[in-house]
Short mmCIF file of C-alpha atoms in Angstrom, two decimals:
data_model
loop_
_atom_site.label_atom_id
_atom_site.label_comp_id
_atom_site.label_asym_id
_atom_site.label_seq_id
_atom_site.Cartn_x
_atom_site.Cartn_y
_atom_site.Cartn_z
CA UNK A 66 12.96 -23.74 9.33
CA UNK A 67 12.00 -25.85 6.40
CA UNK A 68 8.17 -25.72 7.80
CA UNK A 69 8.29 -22.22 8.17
CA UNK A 70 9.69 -21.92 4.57
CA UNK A 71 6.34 -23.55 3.07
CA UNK A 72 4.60 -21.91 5.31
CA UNK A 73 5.35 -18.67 3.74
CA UNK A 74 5.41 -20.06 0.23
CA UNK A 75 1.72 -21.12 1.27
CA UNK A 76 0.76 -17.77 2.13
CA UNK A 77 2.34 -16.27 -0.97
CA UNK A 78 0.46 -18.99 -3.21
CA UNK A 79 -2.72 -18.73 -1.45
CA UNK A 80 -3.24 -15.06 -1.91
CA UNK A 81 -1.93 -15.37 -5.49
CA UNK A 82 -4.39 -17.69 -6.83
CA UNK A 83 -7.42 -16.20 -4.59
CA UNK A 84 -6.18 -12.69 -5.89
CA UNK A 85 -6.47 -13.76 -9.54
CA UNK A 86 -9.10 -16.50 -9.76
CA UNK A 87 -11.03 -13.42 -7.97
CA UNK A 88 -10.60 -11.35 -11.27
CA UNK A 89 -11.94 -13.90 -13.50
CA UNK A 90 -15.21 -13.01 -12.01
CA UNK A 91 -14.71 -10.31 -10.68
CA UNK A 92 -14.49 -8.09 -13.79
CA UNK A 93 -17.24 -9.70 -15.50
CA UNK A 94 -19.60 -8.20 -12.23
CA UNK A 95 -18.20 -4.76 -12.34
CA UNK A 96 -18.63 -4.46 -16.27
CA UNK A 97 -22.24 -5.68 -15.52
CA UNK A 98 -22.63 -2.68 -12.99
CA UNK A 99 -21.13 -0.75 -14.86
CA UNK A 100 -18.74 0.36 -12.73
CA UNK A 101 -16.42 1.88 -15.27
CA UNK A 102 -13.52 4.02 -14.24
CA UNK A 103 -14.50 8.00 -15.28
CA UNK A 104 -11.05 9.40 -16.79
CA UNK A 105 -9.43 12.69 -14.89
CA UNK A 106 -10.22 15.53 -17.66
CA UNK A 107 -6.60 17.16 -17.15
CA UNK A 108 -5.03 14.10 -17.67
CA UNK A 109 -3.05 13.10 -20.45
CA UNK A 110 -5.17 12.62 -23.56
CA UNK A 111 -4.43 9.21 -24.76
CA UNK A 112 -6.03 8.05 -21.14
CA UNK A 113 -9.44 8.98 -22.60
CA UNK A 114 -9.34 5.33 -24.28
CA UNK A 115 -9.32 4.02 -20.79
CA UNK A 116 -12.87 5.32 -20.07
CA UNK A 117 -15.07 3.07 -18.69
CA UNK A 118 -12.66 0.42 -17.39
CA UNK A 119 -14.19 -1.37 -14.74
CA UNK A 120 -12.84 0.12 -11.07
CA UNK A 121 -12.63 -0.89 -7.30
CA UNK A 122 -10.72 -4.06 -8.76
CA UNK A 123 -8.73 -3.31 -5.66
CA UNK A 124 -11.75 -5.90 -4.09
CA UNK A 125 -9.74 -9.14 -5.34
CA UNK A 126 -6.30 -8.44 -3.28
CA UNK A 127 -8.49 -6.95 -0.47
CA UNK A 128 -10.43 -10.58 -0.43
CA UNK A 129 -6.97 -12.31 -0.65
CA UNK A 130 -4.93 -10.64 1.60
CA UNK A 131 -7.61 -10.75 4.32
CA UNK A 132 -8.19 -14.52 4.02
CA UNK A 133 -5.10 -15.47 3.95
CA UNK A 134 -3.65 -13.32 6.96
CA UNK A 135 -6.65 -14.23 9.24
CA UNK A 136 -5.76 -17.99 8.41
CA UNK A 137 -2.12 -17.54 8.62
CA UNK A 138 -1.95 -16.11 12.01
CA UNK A 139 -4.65 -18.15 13.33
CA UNK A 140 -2.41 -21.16 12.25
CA UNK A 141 0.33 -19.19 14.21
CA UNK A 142 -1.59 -18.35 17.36
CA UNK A 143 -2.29 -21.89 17.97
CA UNK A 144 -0.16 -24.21 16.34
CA UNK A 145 3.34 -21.86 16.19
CA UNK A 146 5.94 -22.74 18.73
CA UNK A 147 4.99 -26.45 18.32
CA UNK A 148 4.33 -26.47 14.66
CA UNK A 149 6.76 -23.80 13.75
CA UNK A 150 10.14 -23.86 15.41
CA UNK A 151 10.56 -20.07 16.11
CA UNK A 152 11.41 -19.13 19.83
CA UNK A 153 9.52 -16.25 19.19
CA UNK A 154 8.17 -15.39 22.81
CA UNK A 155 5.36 -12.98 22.39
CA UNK A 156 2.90 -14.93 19.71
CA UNK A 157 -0.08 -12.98 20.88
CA UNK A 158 1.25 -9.65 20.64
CA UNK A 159 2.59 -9.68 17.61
CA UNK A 160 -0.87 -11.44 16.22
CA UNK A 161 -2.98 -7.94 17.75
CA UNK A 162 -0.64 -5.83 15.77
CA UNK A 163 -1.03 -8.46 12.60
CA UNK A 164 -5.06 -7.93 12.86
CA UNK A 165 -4.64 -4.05 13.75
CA UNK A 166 -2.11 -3.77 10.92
CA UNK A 167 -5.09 -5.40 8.93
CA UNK A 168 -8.07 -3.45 10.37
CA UNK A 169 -5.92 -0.54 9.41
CA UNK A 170 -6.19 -1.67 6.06
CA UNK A 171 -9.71 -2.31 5.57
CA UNK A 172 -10.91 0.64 6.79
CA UNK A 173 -8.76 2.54 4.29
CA UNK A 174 -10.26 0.32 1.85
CA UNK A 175 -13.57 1.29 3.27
CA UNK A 176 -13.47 5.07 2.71
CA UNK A 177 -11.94 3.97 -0.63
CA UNK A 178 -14.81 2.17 -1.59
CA UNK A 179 -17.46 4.84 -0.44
CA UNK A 180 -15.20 7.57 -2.89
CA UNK A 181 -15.34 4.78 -6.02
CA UNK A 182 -19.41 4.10 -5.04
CA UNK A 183 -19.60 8.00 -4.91
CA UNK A 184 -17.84 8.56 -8.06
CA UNK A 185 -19.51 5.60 -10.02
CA UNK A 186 -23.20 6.84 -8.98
CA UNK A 187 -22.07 10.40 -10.04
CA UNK A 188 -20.44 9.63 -13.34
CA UNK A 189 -17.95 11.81 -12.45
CA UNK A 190 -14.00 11.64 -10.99
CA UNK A 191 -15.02 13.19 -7.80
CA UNK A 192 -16.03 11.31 -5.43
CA UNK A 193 -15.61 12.18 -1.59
CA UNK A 194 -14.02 15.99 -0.75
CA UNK A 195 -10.71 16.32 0.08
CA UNK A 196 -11.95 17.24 3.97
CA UNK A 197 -14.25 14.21 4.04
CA UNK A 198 -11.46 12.04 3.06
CA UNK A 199 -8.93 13.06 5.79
CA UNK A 200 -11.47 13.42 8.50
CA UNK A 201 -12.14 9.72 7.66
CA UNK A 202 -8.68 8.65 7.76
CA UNK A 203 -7.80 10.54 10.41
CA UNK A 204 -10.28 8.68 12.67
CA UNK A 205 -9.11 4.97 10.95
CA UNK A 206 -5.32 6.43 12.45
CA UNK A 207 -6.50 7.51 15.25
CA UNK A 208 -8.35 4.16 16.30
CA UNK A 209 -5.44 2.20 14.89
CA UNK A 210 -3.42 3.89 17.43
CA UNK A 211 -5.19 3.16 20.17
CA UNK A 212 -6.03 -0.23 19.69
CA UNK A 213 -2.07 -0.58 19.34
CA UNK A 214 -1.82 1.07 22.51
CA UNK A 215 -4.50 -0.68 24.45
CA UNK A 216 -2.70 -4.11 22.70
CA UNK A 217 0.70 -3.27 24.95
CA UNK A 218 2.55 -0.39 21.98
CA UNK A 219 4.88 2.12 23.25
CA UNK A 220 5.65 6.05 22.45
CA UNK A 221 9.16 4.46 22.06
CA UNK A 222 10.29 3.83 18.00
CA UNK A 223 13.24 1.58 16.51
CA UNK A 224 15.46 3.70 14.33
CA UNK A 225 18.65 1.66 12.85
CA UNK A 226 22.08 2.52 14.58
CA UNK A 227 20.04 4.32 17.35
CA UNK A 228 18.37 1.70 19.40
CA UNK A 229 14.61 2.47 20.76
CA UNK A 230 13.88 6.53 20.56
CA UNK A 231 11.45 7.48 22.73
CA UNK A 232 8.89 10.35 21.08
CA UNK A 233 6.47 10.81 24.12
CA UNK A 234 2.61 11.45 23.65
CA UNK A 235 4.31 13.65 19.72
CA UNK A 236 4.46 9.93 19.05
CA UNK A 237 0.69 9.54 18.57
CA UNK A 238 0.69 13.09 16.74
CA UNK A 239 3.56 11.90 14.04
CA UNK A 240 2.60 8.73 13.58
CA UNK A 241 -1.46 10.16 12.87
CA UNK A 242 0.53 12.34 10.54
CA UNK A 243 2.57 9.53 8.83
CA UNK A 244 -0.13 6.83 8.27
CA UNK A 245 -2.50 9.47 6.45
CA UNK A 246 -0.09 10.95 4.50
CA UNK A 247 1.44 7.63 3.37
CA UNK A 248 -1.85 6.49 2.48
CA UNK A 249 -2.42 9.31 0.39
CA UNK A 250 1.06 9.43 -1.41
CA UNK A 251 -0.23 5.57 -1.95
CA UNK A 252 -3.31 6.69 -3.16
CA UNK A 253 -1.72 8.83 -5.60
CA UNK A 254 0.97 6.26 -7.05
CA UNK A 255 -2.47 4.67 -8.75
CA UNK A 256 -2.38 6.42 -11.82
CA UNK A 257 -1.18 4.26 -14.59
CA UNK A 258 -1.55 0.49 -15.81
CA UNK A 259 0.07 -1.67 -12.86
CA UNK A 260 1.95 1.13 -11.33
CA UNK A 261 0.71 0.70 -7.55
CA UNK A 262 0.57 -3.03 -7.88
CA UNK A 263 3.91 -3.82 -9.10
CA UNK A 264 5.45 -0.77 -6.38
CA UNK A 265 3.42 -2.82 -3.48
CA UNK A 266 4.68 -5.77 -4.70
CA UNK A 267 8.24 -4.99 -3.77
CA UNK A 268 7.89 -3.24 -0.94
CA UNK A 269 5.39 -5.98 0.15
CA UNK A 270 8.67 -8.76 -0.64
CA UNK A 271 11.31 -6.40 1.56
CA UNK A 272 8.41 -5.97 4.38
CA UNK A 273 8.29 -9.85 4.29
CA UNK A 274 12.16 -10.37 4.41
CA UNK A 275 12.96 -7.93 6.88
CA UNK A 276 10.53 -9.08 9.58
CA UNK A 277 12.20 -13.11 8.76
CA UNK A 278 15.10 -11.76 10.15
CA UNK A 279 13.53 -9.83 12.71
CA UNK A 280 11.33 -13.28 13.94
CA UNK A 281 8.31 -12.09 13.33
CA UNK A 282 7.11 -14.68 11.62
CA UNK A 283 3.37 -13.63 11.55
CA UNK A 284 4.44 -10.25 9.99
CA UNK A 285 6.85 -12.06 6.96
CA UNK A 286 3.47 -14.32 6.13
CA UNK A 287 1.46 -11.91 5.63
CA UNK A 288 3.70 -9.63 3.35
CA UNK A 289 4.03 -12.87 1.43
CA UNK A 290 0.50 -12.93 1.28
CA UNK A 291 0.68 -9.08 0.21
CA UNK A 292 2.99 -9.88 -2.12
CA UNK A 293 1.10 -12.62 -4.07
CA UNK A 294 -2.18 -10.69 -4.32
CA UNK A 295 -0.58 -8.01 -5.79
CA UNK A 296 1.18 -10.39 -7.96
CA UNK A 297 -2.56 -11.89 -8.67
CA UNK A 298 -3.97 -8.44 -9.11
CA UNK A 299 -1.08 -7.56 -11.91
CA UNK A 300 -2.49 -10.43 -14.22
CA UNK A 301 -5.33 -8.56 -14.87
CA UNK A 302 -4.17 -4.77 -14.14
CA UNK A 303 -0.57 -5.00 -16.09
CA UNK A 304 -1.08 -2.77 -19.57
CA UNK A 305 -3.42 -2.48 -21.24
CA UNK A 306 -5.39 -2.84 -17.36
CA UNK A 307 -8.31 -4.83 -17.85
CA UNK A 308 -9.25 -3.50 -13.91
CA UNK A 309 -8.51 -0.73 -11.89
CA UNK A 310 -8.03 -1.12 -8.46
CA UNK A 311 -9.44 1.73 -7.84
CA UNK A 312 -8.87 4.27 -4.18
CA UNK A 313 -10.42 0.91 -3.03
CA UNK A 314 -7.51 -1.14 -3.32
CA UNK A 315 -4.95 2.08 -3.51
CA UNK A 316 -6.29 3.76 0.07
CA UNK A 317 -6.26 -0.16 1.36
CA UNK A 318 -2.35 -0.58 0.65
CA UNK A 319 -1.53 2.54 1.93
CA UNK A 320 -2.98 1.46 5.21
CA UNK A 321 -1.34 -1.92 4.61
CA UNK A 322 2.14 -0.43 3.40
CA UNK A 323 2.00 1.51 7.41
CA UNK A 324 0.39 -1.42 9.19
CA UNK A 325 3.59 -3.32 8.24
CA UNK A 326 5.90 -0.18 9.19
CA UNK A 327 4.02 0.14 12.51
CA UNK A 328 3.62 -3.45 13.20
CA UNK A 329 7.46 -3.93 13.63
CA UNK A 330 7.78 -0.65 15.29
CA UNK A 331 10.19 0.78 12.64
CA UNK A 332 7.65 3.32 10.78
CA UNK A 333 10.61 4.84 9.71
CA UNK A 334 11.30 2.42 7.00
CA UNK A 335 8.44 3.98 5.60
CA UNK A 336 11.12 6.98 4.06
CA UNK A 337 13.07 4.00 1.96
CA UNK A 338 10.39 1.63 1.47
CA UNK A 339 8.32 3.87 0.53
CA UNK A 340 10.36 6.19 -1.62
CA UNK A 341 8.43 6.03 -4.95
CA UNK A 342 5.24 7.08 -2.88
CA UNK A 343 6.64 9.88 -1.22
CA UNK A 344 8.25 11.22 -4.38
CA UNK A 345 4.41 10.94 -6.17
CA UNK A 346 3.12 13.21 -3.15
CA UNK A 347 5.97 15.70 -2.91
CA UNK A 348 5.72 16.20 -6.87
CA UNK A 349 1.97 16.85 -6.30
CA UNK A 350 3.06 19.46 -3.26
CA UNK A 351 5.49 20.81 -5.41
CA UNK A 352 3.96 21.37 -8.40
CA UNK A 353 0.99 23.02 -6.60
CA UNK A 354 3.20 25.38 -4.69
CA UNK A 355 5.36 26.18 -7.41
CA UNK A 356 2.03 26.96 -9.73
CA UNK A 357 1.11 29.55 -7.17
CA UNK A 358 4.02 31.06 -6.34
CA UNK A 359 4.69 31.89 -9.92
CA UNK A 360 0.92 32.47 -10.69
CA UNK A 361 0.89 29.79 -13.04
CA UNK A 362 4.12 28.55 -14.31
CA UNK A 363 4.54 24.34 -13.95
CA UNK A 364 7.38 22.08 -12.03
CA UNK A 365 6.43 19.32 -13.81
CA UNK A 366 4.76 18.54 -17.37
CA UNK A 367 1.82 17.03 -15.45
CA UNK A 368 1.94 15.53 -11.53
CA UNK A 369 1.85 13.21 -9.87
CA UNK A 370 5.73 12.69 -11.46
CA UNK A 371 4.64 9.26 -13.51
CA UNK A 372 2.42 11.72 -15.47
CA UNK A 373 5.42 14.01 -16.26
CA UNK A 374 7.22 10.88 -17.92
CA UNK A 375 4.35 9.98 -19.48
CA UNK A 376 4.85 13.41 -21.20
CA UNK A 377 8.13 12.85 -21.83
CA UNK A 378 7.44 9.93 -23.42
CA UNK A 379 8.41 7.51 -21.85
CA UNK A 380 5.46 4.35 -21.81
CA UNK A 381 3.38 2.79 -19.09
CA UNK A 382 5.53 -0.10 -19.02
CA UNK A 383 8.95 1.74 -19.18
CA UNK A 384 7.65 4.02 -15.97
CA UNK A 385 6.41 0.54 -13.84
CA UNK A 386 10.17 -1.24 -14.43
CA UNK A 387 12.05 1.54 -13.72
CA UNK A 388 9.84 3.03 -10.60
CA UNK A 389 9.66 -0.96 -9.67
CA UNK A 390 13.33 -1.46 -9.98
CA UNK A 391 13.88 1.82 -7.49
CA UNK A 392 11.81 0.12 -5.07
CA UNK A 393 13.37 -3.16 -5.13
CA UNK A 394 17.01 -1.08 -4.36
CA UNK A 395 15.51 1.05 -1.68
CA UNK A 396 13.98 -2.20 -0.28
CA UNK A 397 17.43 -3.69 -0.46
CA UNK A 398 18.73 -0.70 1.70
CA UNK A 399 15.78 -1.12 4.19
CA UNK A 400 16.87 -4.85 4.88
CA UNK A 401 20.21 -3.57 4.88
CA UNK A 402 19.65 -0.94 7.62
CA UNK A 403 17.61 -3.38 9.57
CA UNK A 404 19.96 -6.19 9.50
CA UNK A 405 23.29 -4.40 10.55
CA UNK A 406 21.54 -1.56 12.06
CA UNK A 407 19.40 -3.93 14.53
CA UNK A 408 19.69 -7.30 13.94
CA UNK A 409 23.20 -6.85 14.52
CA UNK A 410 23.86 -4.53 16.84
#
């Protein structure tokens, strides 16, 4: 237990200082691209100072995370019963879904990268359309599922205080459905100094203690190495952001954020876990049904909701503890459900 304890420390550590060493040069490359962040026009005013911060920061976690995993559960592959004293019986299974989990990830990250590339060549905030971008996804959920399925994955799903559920082939169709809307809602969380960071950082800590007590040992290393890039990545994205990750690193956690869901079949931890993203994307919904329904009239001051209490005054910082500090008790009530809810049943 002790081994597997500095194990995960080691993963945390690694990612941290690859994650934030990364920045150091990083940020001196972008600037001499001049890949500068182009500000969103109907955005609060005082953003307009933020112009030209370099983007697609999201690159140092990315590197992190990726290294760090891949060595991780190679080192658990081979050397885990033995080196690690887990009884856990199914090593190579859970490693597929580790690597899918990932390979969701970076081919968020991808289609994140080709908007930023877009947007930086254009000089403009637009980068891919709204179609391109879910047609893209789509097929990075689609293949995800598959490989999952081809790996041994069943329609079934693990719901606390229920047992498994079993959704049929609507499993495929709602989970397709979940994963690109989580990504977006993600996506959309990025819109203020160290927001999306600090929110992944927590959810990345309850991903890693919930699958400990699940033995999935695999799975709780790599949200420790989730959580110390995103730690790494805060150093230099905190307020005043020196970086922004960018929908490079933003579309790349979202597809993290459900790899971990998916990976320990319990997607529907996504609702607590991820219950600042989903109330940044329902705001969004909201706010643009609302506006024309009542040809015009606002919800909100400004959405996504972080941009309303921006209006309302409240600052960058203020917004990142308090949305932070809701994570960290929804993550609580994830491990909670989890642990009596299947652990202990």
């Amino acid at each position: 237990m002790m081994i597997y304890g500095i194990w995960t420390l080691c993963a945390a550590l690694g990612a941290f200082l690859i994650s934030a060493v990364a920045g150091k040069f990083l940020i001196p490359y972008l600037r001499k691209l001049h890949f500068g962040q182009t500000i969103l026009e109907e955005g609060p005013s005082w953003h307009k100072s933020k112009q030209g911060t370099p983007t697609m920061g999201g690159i140092m976690f990315i590197l992190a995370i990726a290294v760090v995993t891949i060595i991780s559960t190679v080192i658990y592959i081979f050397a885990g019963p033995n080196f690690i004293n887990t009884y856990f019986a199914d090593i190579p299974k859970e490693s597929v879904m580790i690597f899918a989990a990932l390979g969701l990830a970076l081919a968020n990250g991808l289609i994140g990268f080709i908007d930023d590339y877009t947007k930086v060549i254009k000089k403009r905030n637009l980068g891919l359309t709204a179609i391109q971008k879910l047609v893209l996804q789509f097929a990075a959920a689609i293949i995800y599922l598959i490989v999952m399925a081809v790996a041994g994955g069943s329609t079934s799903t693990i719901i606390p205080f229920l047992g498994e559920v079993d959704l049929g082939f609507f499993y495929y169709i709602i989970s397709a459905i979940v994963i690109v809307g989580i990504v977006n809602a993600v996506n959309l969380t990025d819109g203020i100094d160290g927001l999306d960071g600090s929110i992944t950082f927590f959810v990345s800590i309850a991903v890693m203690l919930i699958a400990s007590i699940l033995n999935c040992l695999g799975i709780t290393a790599m949200g420790a190495a989730a959580a110390g890039a995103c730690l790494g990545f805060l150093l230099w994205n905190f307020h005043p952001a020196k970086v922004f990750m960018g929908d490079t690193g933003s579309l790349f956690l979202g597809g993290l954020v459900c790899g971990f869901a998916f990976a320990i079949n319990m997607p529907i931890l996504l609702l607590p876990l991820g219950i600042v993203y989903l109330a940044e994307m329902f705001s969004v919904i909201l706010q643009v049904t609302y506006f024309k329904i009542t040809h015009g009239k606002r919800l909100f001051k400004m959405s996504p909701i972080h941009h309303h209490f921006e209006m309302c005054g409240w600052s960058e910082v203020k917004i990142v503890t308090v949305f932070s500090a809701v994570t960290a008790v929804f993550g609580a009530i994830a491990f909670a459900l989890v642990y009596f809810g299947v652990v202990s049943v």
